[in-house]
mmCIF file with all atom_site columns, C-alpha atoms in Angstrom:
data_model
loop_
_atom_site.group_PDB
_atom_site.id
_atom_site.type_symbol
_atom_site.label_atom_id
_atom_site.label_alt_id
_atom_site.label_comp_id
_atom_site.label_asym_id
_atom_site.label_entity_id
_atom_site.label_seq_id
_atom_site.pdbx_PDB_ins_code
_atom_site.Cartn_x
_atom_site.Cartn_y
_atom_site.Cartn_z
_atom_site.occupancy
_atom_site.B_iso_or_equiv
_atom_site.pdbx_formal_charge
_atom_site.auth_seq_id
_atom_site.auth_comp_id
_atom_site.auth_asym_id
_atom_site.auth_atom_id
_atom_site.pdbx_PDB_model_num
ATOM 1   C CA . UNK A 1 1   ? -0.150  -0.118 -0.083  1.00 0.00 ? 279 UNK A CA 1
ATOM 2   C CA . UNK A 1 2   ? 1.281   3.424  -0.853  1.00 0.00 ? 280 UNK A CA 1
ATOM 3   C CA . UNK A 1 3   ? 2.671   5.564  1.945   1.00 0.00 ? 281 UNK A CA 1
ATOM 4   C CA . UNK A 1 4   ? 0.514   8.810  2.904   1.00 0.00 ? 282 UNK A CA 1
ATOM 5   C CA . UNK A 1 5   ? 2.682   12.055 2.347   1.00 0.00 ? 283 UNK A CA 1
ATOM 6   C CA . UNK A 1 6   ? 2.491   13.053 6.215   1.00 0.00 ? 284 UNK A CA 1
ATOM 7   C CA . UNK A 1 7   ? 4.640   9.873  7.118   1.00 0.00 ? 285 UNK A CA 1
ATOM 8   C CA . UNK A 1 8   ? 6.955   10.734 4.614   1.00 0.00 ? 286 UNK A CA 1
ATOM 9   C CA . UNK A 1 9   ? 7.266   14.269 5.837   1.00 0.00 ? 287 UNK A CA 1
ATOM 10  C CA . UNK A 1 10  ? 8.072   12.884 8.943   1.00 0.00 ? 288 UNK A CA 1
ATOM 11  C CA . UNK A 1 11  ? 10.850  10.655 7.764   1.00 0.00 ? 289 UNK A CA 1
ATOM 12  C CA . UNK A 1 12  ? 12.684  13.400 6.341   1.00 0.00 ? 290 UNK A CA 1
ATOM 13  C CA . UNK A 1 13  ? 15.907  14.704 8.204   1.00 0.00 ? 291 UNK A CA 1
ATOM 14  C CA . UNK A 1 14  ? 15.532  17.886 9.495   1.00 0.00 ? 292 UNK A CA 1
ATOM 15  C CA . UNK A 1 15  ? 17.393  20.988 7.418   1.00 0.00 ? 293 UNK A CA 1
ATOM 16  C CA . UNK A 1 16  ? 18.005  18.329 4.523   1.00 0.00 ? 294 UNK A CA 1
ATOM 17  C CA . UNK A 1 17  ? 16.448  19.554 1.055   1.00 0.00 ? 295 UNK A CA 1
ATOM 18  C CA . UNK A 1 18  ? 13.899  17.159 -0.791  1.00 0.00 ? 296 UNK A CA 1
ATOM 19  C CA . UNK A 1 19  ? 12.084  17.411 -3.902  1.00 0.00 ? 297 UNK A CA 1
ATOM 20  C CA . UNK A 1 20  ? 8.825   16.733 -5.158  1.00 0.00 ? 298 UNK A CA 1
ATOM 21  C CA . UNK A 1 21  ? 7.670   16.973 -8.876  1.00 0.00 ? 299 UNK A CA 1
ATOM 22  C CA . UNK A 1 22  ? 4.232   17.906 -10.417 1.00 0.00 ? 300 UNK A CA 1
ATOM 23  C CA . UNK A 1 23  ? 3.042   17.063 -13.851 1.00 0.00 ? 301 UNK A CA 1
ATOM 24  C CA . UNK A 1 24  ? -0.089  18.042 -15.880 1.00 0.00 ? 302 UNK A CA 1
ATOM 25  C CA . UNK A 1 25  ? -1.633  15.423 -18.223 1.00 0.00 ? 303 UNK A CA 1
ATOM 26  C CA . UNK A 1 26  ? -0.511  15.927 -21.801 1.00 0.00 ? 304 UNK A CA 1
ATOM 27  C CA . UNK A 1 27  ? -3.075  16.330 -24.684 1.00 0.00 ? 305 UNK A CA 1
ATOM 28  C CA . UNK A 1 28  ? -1.957  13.755 -27.230 1.00 0.00 ? 306 UNK A CA 1
ATOM 29  C CA . UNK A 1 29  ? -0.925  9.996  -26.925 1.00 0.00 ? 307 UNK A CA 1
ATOM 30  C CA . UNK A 1 30  ? 2.646   11.131 -28.009 1.00 0.00 ? 308 UNK A CA 1
ATOM 31  C CA . UNK A 1 31  ? 3.059   13.160 -24.837 1.00 0.00 ? 309 UNK A CA 1
ATOM 32  C CA . UNK A 1 32  ? 1.566   10.858 -22.446 1.00 0.00 ? 310 UNK A CA 1
ATOM 33  C CA . UNK A 1 33  ? 4.421   8.618  -23.748 1.00 0.00 ? 311 UNK A CA 1
ATOM 34  C CA . UNK A 1 34  ? 6.899   11.459 -23.535 1.00 0.00 ? 312 UNK A CA 1
ATOM 35  C CA . UNK A 1 35  ? 5.628   12.193 -19.793 1.00 0.00 ? 313 UNK A CA 1
ATOM 36  C CA . UNK A 1 36  ? 5.994   8.780  -18.548 1.00 0.00 ? 314 UNK A CA 1
ATOM 37  C CA . UNK A 1 37  ? 9.561   8.598  -19.961 1.00 0.00 ? 315 UNK A CA 1
ATOM 38  C CA . UNK A 1 38  ? 10.145  11.979 -18.200 1.00 0.00 ? 316 UNK A CA 1
ATOM 39  C CA . UNK A 1 39  ? 8.671   10.497 -14.724 1.00 0.00 ? 317 UNK A CA 1
ATOM 40  C CA . UNK A 1 40  ? 10.860  7.555  -15.192 1.00 0.00 ? 318 UNK A CA 1
ATOM 41  C CA . UNK A 1 41  ? 14.046  9.867  -15.718 1.00 0.00 ? 319 UNK A CA 1
ATOM 42  C CA . UNK A 1 42  ? 13.263  12.137 -12.784 1.00 0.00 ? 320 UNK A CA 1
ATOM 43  C CA . UNK A 1 43  ? 12.490  9.156  -10.598 1.00 0.00 ? 321 UNK A CA 1
ATOM 44  C CA . UNK A 1 44  ? 15.670  7.712  -11.116 1.00 0.00 ? 322 UNK A CA 1
ATOM 45  C CA . UNK A 1 45  ? 17.706  11.359 -11.275 1.00 0.00 ? 323 UNK A CA 1
ATOM 46  C CA . UNK A 1 46  ? 16.115  13.723 -8.684  1.00 0.00 ? 324 UNK A CA 1
ATOM 47  C CA . UNK A 1 47  ? 14.982  10.777 -6.146  1.00 0.00 ? 325 UNK A CA 1
ATOM 48  C CA . UNK A 1 48  ? 11.835  13.168 -5.288  1.00 0.00 ? 326 UNK A CA 1
ATOM 49  C CA . UNK A 1 49  ? 9.893   12.250 -2.133  1.00 0.00 ? 327 UNK A CA 1
ATOM 50  C CA . UNK A 1 50  ? 6.120   12.234 -4.177  1.00 0.00 ? 328 UNK A CA 1
ATOM 51  C CA . UNK A 1 51  ? 5.096   13.265 -7.416  1.00 0.00 ? 329 UNK A CA 1
ATOM 52  C CA . UNK A 1 52  ? 1.634   15.345 -8.238  1.00 0.00 ? 330 UNK A CA 1
ATOM 53  C CA . UNK A 1 53  ? -0.227  14.714 -11.187 1.00 0.00 ? 331 UNK A CA 1
ATOM 54  C CA . UNK A 1 54  ? -2.803  17.682 -11.841 1.00 0.00 ? 332 UNK A CA 1
ATOM 55  C CA . UNK A 1 55  ? -6.590  17.443 -12.582 1.00 0.00 ? 333 UNK A CA 1
ATOM 56  C CA . UNK A 1 56  ? -8.046  19.487 -15.683 1.00 0.00 ? 334 UNK A CA 1
ATOM 57  C CA . UNK A 1 57  ? -10.824 22.085 -14.838 1.00 0.00 ? 335 UNK A CA 1
ATOM 58  C CA . UNK A 1 58  ? -14.162 20.474 -14.848 1.00 0.00 ? 336 UNK A CA 1
ATOM 59  C CA . UNK A 1 59  ? -12.626 16.928 -14.866 1.00 0.00 ? 337 UNK A CA 1
ATOM 60  C CA . UNK A 1 60  ? -11.607 17.356 -18.670 1.00 0.00 ? 338 UNK A CA 1
ATOM 61  C CA . UNK A 1 61  ? -8.327  15.113 -17.747 1.00 0.00 ? 339 UNK A CA 1
ATOM 62  C CA . UNK A 1 62  ? -10.059 13.056 -14.785 1.00 0.00 ? 340 UNK A CA 1
ATOM 63  C CA . UNK A 1 63  ? -9.323  9.553  -16.591 1.00 0.00 ? 341 UNK A CA 1
ATOM 64  C CA . UNK A 1 64  ? -5.762  10.491 -17.642 1.00 0.00 ? 342 UNK A CA 1
ATOM 65  C CA . UNK A 1 65  ? -4.951  12.100 -14.188 1.00 0.00 ? 343 UNK A CA 1
ATOM 66  C CA . UNK A 1 66  ? -6.074  8.562  -12.927 1.00 0.00 ? 344 UNK A CA 1
ATOM 67  C CA . UNK A 1 67  ? -4.194  6.646  -15.198 1.00 0.00 ? 345 UNK A CA 1
ATOM 68  C CA . UNK A 1 68  ? -0.842  8.662  -15.034 1.00 0.00 ? 346 UNK A CA 1
ATOM 69  C CA . UNK A 1 69  ? -1.441  8.385  -11.242 1.00 0.00 ? 347 UNK A CA 1
ATOM 70  C CA . UNK A 1 70  ? -1.444  4.851  -11.105 1.00 0.00 ? 348 UNK A CA 1
ATOM 71  C CA . UNK A 1 71  ? 1.374   4.540  -13.555 1.00 0.00 ? 349 UNK A CA 1
ATOM 72  C CA . UNK A 1 72  ? 3.459   6.879  -11.660 1.00 0.00 ? 350 UNK A CA 1
ATOM 73  C CA . UNK A 1 73  ? 3.027   4.843  -8.177  1.00 0.00 ? 351 UNK A CA 1
ATOM 74  C CA . UNK A 1 74  ? 2.900   1.120  -9.642  1.00 0.00 ? 352 UNK A CA 1
ATOM 75  C CA . UNK A 1 75  ? 5.340   1.441  -12.653 1.00 0.00 ? 353 UNK A CA 1
ATOM 76  C CA . UNK A 1 76  ? 7.554   3.755  -11.339 1.00 0.00 ? 354 UNK A CA 1
ATOM 77  C CA . UNK A 1 77  ? 7.556   3.250  -7.578  1.00 0.00 ? 355 UNK A CA 1
ATOM 78  C CA . UNK A 1 78  ? 6.687   6.962  -6.744  1.00 0.00 ? 356 UNK A CA 1
ATOM 79  C CA . UNK A 1 79  ? 4.497   8.046  -4.126  1.00 0.00 ? 357 UNK A CA 1
ATOM 80  C CA . UNK A 1 80  ? 1.347   9.997  -5.808  1.00 0.00 ? 358 UNK A CA 1
ATOM 81  C CA . UNK A 1 81  ? -0.369  12.840 -4.792  1.00 0.00 ? 359 UNK A CA 1
ATOM 82  C CA . UNK A 1 82  ? -3.242  13.291 -7.210  1.00 0.00 ? 360 UNK A CA 1
ATOM 83  C CA . UNK A 1 83  ? -5.232  16.385 -7.578  1.00 0.00 ? 361 UNK A CA 1
ATOM 84  C CA . UNK A 1 84  ? -9.094  16.610 -7.795  1.00 0.00 ? 362 UNK A CA 1
ATOM 85  C CA . UNK A 1 85  ? -10.378 19.924 -8.996  1.00 0.00 ? 363 UNK A CA 1
ATOM 86  C CA . UNK A 1 86  ? -13.912 20.081 -8.211  1.00 0.00 ? 364 UNK A CA 1
ATOM 87  C CA . UNK A 1 87  ? -15.027 23.023 -10.123 1.00 0.00 ? 365 UNK A CA 1
ATOM 88  C CA . UNK A 1 88  ? -17.937 22.374 -12.538 1.00 0.00 ? 366 UNK A CA 1
ATOM 89  C CA . UNK A 1 89  ? -18.166 18.852 -11.501 1.00 0.00 ? 367 UNK A CA 1
ATOM 90  C CA . UNK A 1 90  ? -21.334 17.025 -9.989  1.00 0.00 ? 368 UNK A CA 1
ATOM 91  C CA . UNK A 1 91  ? -21.032 15.588 -6.828  1.00 0.00 ? 369 UNK A CA 1
ATOM 92  C CA . UNK A 1 92  ? -21.202 11.992 -8.224  1.00 0.00 ? 370 UNK A CA 1
ATOM 93  C CA . UNK A 1 93  ? -18.248 12.779 -10.504 1.00 0.00 ? 371 UNK A CA 1
ATOM 94  C CA . UNK A 1 94  ? -16.480 13.646 -7.314  1.00 0.00 ? 372 UNK A CA 1
ATOM 95  C CA . UNK A 1 95  ? -17.536 10.802 -5.275  1.00 0.00 ? 373 UNK A CA 1
ATOM 96  C CA . UNK A 1 96  ? -16.666 8.407  -8.484  1.00 0.00 ? 374 UNK A CA 1
ATOM 97  C CA . UNK A 1 97  ? -13.090 9.943  -8.859  1.00 0.00 ? 375 UNK A CA 1
ATOM 98  C CA . UNK A 1 98  ? -12.493 9.116  -4.928  1.00 0.00 ? 376 UNK A CA 1
ATOM 99  C CA . UNK A 1 99  ? -13.351 5.701  -5.390  1.00 0.00 ? 377 UNK A CA 1
ATOM 100 C CA . UNK A 1 100 ? -11.403 5.046  -8.333  1.00 0.00 ? 378 UNK A CA 1
ATOM 101 C CA . UNK A 1 101 ? -8.580  6.545  -6.537  1.00 0.00 ? 379 UNK A CA 1
ATOM 102 C CA . UNK A 1 102 ? -9.214  4.593  -3.383  1.00 0.00 ? 380 UNK A CA 1
ATOM 103 C CA . UNK A 1 103 ? -9.349  1.392  -5.773  1.00 0.00 ? 381 UNK A CA 1
ATOM 104 C CA . UNK A 1 104 ? -6.094  2.423  -7.389  1.00 0.00 ? 382 UNK A CA 1
ATOM 105 C CA . UNK A 1 105 ? -4.323  2.524  -4.158  1.00 0.00 ? 383 UNK A CA 1
ATOM 106 C CA . UNK A 1 106 ? -3.945  6.114  -4.348  1.00 0.00 ? 384 UNK A CA 1
ATOM 107 C CA . UNK A 1 107 ? -4.017  7.604  -0.703  1.00 0.00 ? 385 UNK A CA 1
ATOM 108 C CA . UNK A 1 108 ? -2.940  11.324 -1.229  1.00 0.00 ? 386 UNK A CA 1
ATOM 109 C CA . UNK A 1 109 ? -5.196  13.595 -2.807  1.00 0.00 ? 387 UNK A CA 1
ATOM 110 C CA . UNK A 1 110 ? -5.413  17.283 -3.248  1.00 0.00 ? 388 UNK A CA 1
ATOM 111 C CA . UNK A 1 111 ? -8.967  18.519 -3.564  1.00 0.00 ? 389 UNK A CA 1
ATOM 112 C CA . UNK A 1 112 ? -9.281  21.984 -4.668  1.00 0.00 ? 390 UNK A CA 1
ATOM 113 C CA . UNK A 1 113 ? -12.094 24.204 -6.031  1.00 0.00 ? 391 UNK A CA 1
ATOM 114 C CA . UNK A 1 114 ? -9.686  25.298 -9.045  1.00 0.00 ? 392 UNK A CA 1
ATOM 115 C CA . UNK A 1 115 ? -10.520 27.669 -11.821 1.00 0.00 ? 393 UNK A CA 1
ATOM 116 C CA . UNK A 1 116 ? -13.430 27.025 -14.090 1.00 0.00 ? 394 UNK A CA 1
ATOM 117 C CA . UNK A 1 117 ? -12.569 26.137 -17.735 1.00 0.00 ? 395 UNK A CA 1
ATOM 118 C CA . UNK A 1 118 ? -12.459 28.980 -20.167 1.00 0.00 ? 396 UNK A CA 1
ATOM 119 C CA . UNK A 1 119 ? -15.331 30.837 -20.696 1.00 0.00 ? 397 UNK A CA 1
ATOM 120 C CA . UNK A 1 120 ? -17.413 29.472 -17.707 1.00 0.00 ? 398 UNK A CA 1
ATOM 121 C CA . UNK A 1 121 ? -18.056 30.995 -14.435 1.00 0.00 ? 399 UNK A CA 1
ATOM 122 C CA . UNK A 1 122 ? -17.304 28.901 -11.249 1.00 0.00 ? 400 UNK A CA 1
#
């Protein structure tokens, strides 16, 4: 089971710097493959404490965010912190996203209001 970020933070030594990484879901299949390679390189090169995957406004990247979060955790061994932006999302969609993240073993979620998609009011 994936570790919680709070536990990881407690394990870090005082006054020693640490790194986290954040990625947003690409728009193309080629971009997804490029990102997966980048995640792997950064995991090996930087040894980040955790990685974030952002969530598109209104759930526009929800499936890809979940897929990338699972890959970052399962394929690359990086503790994952998945963003969940709730603006313009029905409560049922938020609940579904949380259930899917739980089923995938993702224990760290940043739930935010977020900005509305371009042209829409929040």
